[in-house]
Structures are given as C-alpha cells and as structure tokens.
Tab-separated table of C-alpha atoms in Angstrom:
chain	number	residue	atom	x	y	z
A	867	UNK	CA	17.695	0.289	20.234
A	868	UNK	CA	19.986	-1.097	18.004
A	869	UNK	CA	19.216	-4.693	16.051
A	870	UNK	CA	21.829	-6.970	16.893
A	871	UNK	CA	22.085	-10.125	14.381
A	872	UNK	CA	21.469	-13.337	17.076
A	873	UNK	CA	23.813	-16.897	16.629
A	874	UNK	CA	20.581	-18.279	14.708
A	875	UNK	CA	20.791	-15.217	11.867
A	876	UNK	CA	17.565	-13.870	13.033
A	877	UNK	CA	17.165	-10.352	13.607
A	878	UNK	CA	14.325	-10.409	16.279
A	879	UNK	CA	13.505	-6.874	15.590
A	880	UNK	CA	12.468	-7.124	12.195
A	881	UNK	CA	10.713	-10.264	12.922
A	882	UNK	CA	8.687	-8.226	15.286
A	883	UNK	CA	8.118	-5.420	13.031
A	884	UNK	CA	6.880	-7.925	10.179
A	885	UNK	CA	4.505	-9.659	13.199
A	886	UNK	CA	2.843	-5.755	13.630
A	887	UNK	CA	2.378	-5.977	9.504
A	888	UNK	CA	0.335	-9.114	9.743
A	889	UNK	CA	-1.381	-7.862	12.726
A	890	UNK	CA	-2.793	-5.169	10.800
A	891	UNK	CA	-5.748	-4.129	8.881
A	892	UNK	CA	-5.425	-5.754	5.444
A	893	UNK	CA	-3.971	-3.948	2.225
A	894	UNK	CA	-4.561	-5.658	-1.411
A	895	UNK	CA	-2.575	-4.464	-4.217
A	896	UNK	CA	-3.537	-5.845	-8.061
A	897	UNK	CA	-2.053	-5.126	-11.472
A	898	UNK	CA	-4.496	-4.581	-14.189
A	899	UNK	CA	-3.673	-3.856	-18.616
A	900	UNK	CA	-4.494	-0.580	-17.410
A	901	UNK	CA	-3.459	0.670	-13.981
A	902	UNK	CA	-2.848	-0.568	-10.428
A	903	UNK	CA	-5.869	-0.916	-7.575
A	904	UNK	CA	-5.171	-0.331	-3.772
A	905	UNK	CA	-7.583	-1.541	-1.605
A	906	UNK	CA	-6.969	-1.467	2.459
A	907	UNK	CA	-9.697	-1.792	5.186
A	908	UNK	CA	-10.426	1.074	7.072
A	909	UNK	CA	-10.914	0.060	11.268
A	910	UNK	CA	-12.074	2.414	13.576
A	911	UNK	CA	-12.344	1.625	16.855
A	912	UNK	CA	-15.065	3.262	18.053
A	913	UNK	CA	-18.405	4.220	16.541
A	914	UNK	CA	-18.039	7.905	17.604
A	915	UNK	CA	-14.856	8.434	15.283
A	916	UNK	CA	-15.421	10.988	12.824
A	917	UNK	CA	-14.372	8.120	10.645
A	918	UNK	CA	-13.527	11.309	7.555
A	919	UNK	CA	-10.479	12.063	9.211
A	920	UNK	CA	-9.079	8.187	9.085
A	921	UNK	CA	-7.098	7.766	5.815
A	922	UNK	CA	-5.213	4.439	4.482
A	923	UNK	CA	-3.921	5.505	1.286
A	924	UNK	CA	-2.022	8.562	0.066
A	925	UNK	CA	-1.219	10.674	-2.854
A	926	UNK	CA	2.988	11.004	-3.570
A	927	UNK	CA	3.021	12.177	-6.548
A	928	UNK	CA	0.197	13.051	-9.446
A	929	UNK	CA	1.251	9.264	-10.484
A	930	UNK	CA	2.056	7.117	-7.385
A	931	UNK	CA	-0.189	6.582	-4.569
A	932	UNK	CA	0.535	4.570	-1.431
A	933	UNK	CA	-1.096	2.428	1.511
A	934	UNK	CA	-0.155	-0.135	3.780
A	935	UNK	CA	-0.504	-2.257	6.600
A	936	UNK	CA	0.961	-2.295	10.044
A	937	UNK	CA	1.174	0.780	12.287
A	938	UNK	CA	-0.491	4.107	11.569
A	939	UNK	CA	1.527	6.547	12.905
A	940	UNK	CA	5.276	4.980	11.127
A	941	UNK	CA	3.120	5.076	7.744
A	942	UNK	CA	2.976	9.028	8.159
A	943	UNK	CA	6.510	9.488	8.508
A	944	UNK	CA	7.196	7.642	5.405
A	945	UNK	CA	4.424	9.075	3.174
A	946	UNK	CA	6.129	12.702	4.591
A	947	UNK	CA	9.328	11.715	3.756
A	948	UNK	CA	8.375	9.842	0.486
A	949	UNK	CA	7.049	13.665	-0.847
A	950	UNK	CA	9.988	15.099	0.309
A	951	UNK	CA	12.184	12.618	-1.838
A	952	UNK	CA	9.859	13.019	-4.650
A	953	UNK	CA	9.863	17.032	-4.582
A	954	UNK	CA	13.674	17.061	-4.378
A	955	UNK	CA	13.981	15.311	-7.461
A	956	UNK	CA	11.283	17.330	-9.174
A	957	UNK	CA	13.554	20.653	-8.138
A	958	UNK	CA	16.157	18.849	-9.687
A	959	UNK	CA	14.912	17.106	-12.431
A	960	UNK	CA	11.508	19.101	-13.223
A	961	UNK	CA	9.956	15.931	-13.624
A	962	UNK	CA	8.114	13.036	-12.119
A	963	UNK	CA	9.975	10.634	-10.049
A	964	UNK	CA	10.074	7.243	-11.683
A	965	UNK	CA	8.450	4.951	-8.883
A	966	UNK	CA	11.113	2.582	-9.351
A	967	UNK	CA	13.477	5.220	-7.897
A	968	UNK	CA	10.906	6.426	-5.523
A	969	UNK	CA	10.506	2.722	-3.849
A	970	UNK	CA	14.096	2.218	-3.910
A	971	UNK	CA	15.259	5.626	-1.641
A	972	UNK	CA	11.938	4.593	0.326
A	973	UNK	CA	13.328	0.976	0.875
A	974	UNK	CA	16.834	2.699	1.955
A	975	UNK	CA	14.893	4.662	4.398
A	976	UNK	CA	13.329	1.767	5.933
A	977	UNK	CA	16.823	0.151	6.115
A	978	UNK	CA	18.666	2.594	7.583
A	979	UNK	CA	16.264	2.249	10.502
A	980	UNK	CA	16.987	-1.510	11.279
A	981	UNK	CA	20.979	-0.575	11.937
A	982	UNK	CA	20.820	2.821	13.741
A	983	UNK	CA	20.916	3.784	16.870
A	984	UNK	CA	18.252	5.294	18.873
A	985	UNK	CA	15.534	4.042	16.387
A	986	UNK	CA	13.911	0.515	15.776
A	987	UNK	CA	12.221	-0.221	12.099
A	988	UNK	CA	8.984	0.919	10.709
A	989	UNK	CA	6.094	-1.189	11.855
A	990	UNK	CA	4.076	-1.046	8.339
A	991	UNK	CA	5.032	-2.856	4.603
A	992	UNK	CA	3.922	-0.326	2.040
A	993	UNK	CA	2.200	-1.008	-1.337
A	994	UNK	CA	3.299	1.594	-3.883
A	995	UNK	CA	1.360	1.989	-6.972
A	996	UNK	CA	2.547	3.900	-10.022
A	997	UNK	CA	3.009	4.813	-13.887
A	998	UNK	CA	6.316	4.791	-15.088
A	999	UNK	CA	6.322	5.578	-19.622
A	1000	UNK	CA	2.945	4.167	-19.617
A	1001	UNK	CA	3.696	0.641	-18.055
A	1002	UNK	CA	2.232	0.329	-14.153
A	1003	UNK	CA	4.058	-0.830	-11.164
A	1004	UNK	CA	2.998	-2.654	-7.891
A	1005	UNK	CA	5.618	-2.663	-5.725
A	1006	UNK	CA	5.843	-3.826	-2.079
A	1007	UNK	CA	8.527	-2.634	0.833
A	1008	UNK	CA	8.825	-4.371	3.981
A	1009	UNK	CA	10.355	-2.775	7.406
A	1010	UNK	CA	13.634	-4.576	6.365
A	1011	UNK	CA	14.605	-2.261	3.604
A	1012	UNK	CA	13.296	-5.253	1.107
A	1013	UNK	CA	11.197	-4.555	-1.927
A	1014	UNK	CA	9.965	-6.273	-4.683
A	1015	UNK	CA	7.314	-6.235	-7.614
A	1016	UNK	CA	4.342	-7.859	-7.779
A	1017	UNK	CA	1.129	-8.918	-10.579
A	1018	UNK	CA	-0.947	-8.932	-7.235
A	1019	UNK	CA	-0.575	-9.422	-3.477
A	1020	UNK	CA	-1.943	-9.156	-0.148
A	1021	UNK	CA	-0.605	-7.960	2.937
A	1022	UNK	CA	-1.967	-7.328	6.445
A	1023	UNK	CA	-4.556	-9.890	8.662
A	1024	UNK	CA	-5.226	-12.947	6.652
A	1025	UNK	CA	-2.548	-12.288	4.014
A	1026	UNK	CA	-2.260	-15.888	3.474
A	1027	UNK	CA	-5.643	-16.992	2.398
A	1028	UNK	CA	-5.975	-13.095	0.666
A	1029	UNK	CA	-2.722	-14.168	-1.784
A	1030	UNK	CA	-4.453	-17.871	-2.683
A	1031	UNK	CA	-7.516	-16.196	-2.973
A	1032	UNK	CA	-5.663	-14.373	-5.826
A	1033	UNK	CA	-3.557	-16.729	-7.141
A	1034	UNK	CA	-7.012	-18.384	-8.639
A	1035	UNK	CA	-8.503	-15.158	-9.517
A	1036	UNK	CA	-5.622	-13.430	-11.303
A	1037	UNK	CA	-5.116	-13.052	-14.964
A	1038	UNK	CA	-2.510	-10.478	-17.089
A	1039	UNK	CA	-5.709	-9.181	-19.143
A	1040	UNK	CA	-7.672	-8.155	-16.074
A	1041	UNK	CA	-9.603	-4.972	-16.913
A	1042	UNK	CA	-9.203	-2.108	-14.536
A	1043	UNK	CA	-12.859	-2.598	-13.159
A	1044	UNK	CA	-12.053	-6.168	-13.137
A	1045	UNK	CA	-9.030	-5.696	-10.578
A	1046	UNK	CA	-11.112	-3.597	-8.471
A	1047	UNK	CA	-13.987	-6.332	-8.328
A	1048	UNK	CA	-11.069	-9.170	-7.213
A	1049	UNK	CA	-9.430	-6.319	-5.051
A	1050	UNK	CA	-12.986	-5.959	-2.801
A	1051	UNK	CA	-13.992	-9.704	-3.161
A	1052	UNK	CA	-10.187	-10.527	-2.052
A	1053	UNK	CA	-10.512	-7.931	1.164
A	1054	UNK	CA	-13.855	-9.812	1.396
A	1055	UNK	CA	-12.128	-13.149	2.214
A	1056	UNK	CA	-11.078	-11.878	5.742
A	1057	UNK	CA	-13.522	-9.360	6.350
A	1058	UNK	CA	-14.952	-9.005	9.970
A	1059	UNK	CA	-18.560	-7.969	10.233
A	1060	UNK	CA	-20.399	-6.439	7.259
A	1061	UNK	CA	-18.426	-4.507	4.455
A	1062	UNK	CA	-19.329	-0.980	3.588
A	1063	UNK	CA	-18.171	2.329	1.503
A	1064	UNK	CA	-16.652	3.777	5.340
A	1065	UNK	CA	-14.819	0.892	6.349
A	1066	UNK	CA	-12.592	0.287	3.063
A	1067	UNK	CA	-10.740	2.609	0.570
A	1068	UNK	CA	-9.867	1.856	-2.669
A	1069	UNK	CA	-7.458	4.076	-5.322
A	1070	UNK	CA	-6.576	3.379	-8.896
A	1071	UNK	CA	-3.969	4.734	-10.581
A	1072	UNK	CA	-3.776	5.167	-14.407
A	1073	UNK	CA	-2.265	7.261	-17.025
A	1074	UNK	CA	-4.305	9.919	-15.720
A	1075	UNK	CA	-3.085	9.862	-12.424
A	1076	UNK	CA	-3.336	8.343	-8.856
A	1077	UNK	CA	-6.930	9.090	-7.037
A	1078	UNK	CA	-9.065	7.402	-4.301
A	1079	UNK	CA	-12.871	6.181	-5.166
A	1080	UNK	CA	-15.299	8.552	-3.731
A	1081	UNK	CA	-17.935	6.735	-1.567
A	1082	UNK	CA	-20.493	6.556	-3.430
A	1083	UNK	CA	-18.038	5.096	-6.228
A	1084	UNK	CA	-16.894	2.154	-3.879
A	1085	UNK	CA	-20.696	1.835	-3.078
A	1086	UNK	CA	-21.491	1.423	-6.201
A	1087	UNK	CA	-18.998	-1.406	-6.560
A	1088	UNK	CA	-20.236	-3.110	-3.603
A	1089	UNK	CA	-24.022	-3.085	-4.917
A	1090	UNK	CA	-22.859	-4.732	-7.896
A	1091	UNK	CA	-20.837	-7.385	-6.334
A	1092	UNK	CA	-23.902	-8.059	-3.938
C-alpha cells in the first residue's frame, strides 16, 4: 500500500505503525560514563513456550547491539539487514561500522518503506547501542525513517511514565551498574505481574563489546534491588 499524505499533513500509516510501537512490550535505553544498557521485557504468551528461543535484543556488530519495541517479526528483517549493511562496509573498509553510520542507512531503510509501493512501514522503533572512538551512543529510529540521540529513553507500553520516571533518576556520572539498576527499576514502573530473570533481557555495551546478561547475572540484579 502506498502512504498517501492526507489534507490535515498526517500520514495515517505511520501514525499506525507508531500506535503498534506503544502497543508493545517496553524497551529502556540509558547512557552511562561507561557504556549503554538495553533493557526490554520479554512476553510470552503462553506458559508452554520454550521461552530460550524468544530473543529481544541482538548482536550487529562486536560493538552495537540492538532491541526494540513494536512487532517481532519487522524487527528481524531489520537486525538481518542491519548485518548485512554492517558486513558490507567491513569488506570495504576492514573495519567497524561507526553506529552513527549504521543508524543512519538503518533509518533510510525504514524510510524507504513509508513511500514504496507494495510495502507499508516497519511496525517496531529500534534502540541502537554502540561505541564509536571510545564515546557511547544511544540512538533511537522510529518507522518514519526518524532518528535521534538520546542520555536515556523509553519506548514501548507505558513509555510516558517510563521517560518521567527517568527524567528524575538520570544523571551524566551514572556508573554502568548504576544505569542497569534505573534501567530494571524504570521497566519496573509498568511491569505486569511479578518480574523475573525469563521475562526481561538486559545488554550492556562497553569498550569491550556489546553482550546480553546471562540469567543468573540479571538475577542477581534483581535480588539486590529487592
């Protein structure tokens, strides 16, 4: 279907993509001196999922990891063709690709879809986190083709009260472990029924690279908050 502009300037597509973002499960992304936290809920909706095979964030690079919120199956084709973008410049370039690029193509990606023909936009926002010469990024793309940086944010279900609930929490000097203590306590704002290491996923990236918490990791976390 192709998005046609209507007399008011609205594109009612988009609007209905962004309305399948804030349907879904919620994603928080926070800055930290020393790296970037993801944190997303997990849902399942049944108790007999094999809940190991459910994933909210991946890997693009050794650097740059990714989650969002919105629908499942349009996050796949952009994480497949985020790697592609990212192994054609390594060919290239035999190096990294800077996440600022990255999130750029991405964001063109995501554009192209809201004027073509045949296609309607993605139904997720993405969270990108990354290392670029030592400094970390947090950047957000919506299913317009829009992008933009953040210190922290929230997306997803209760995005609203997740972004106040980090406005007061948020500080430039936030340690690492700090940011992923506001990033569970801000998921916790929202959270439907009782939080636990299956049903959320958190990854950090640093200089070291991008990885996801093991279980027993975000356990651990979740004891100490308690």
């Amino acid at each position: 279907a192709v998005v046609s502009t209507q007399s008011t300037g609205k594109l009612v597509q988009i609007e209905y993509a962004i309305a399948a973002v804030a349907a879904g499960a919620p994603s928080i992304g926070i800055k930290s001196k020393t790296g970037v936290v993801l944190a997303a809920e997990k849902k399942t909706k049944s108790l007999l999922y094999d809940d190991t095979t459910i994933t909210k964030m991946e890997m693009i690079t050794k650097h740059c990891g990714i989650t969002y919120s919105g629908m499942g199956p349009d996050f796949r084709i952009l994480v497949r063709k985020a790697r592609k973008i990212a192994q054609q410049y390594y060919l290239q370039y035999d190096e990294e690709i800077p996440v600022s690029q990255l999130v750029q193509r991405i964001a063109y990606v995501m554009q192209e879809y809201t004027h073509s023909g045949g296609v309607r936009p993605f139904g997720v926002s993405l969270l990108v986190a990354g290392f670029d010469d030592e400094v970390p990024y947090l950047v957000q793309c919506d299913p317009s083709g829009a992008y933009f940086a953040w210190k922290a944010t929230a997306m997803g279900k209760n995005h609203i009260n997740g972004k106040t609930f980090l406005e007061k929490r948020y500080n430039a000097d936030l340690e690492l472990e700090d940011a992923v203590h506001t990033a569970i306590l801000t998921l916790k704002e929202g959270f439907e029924g009782q939080m636990t290491e299956d049903n959320i996923e958190i990854g950090i990236s640093t200089t070291a690279g991008f990885r996801k918490l093991t279980r027993s990791e975000i356990k651990d976390y979740l004891a100490a908050l308690n």
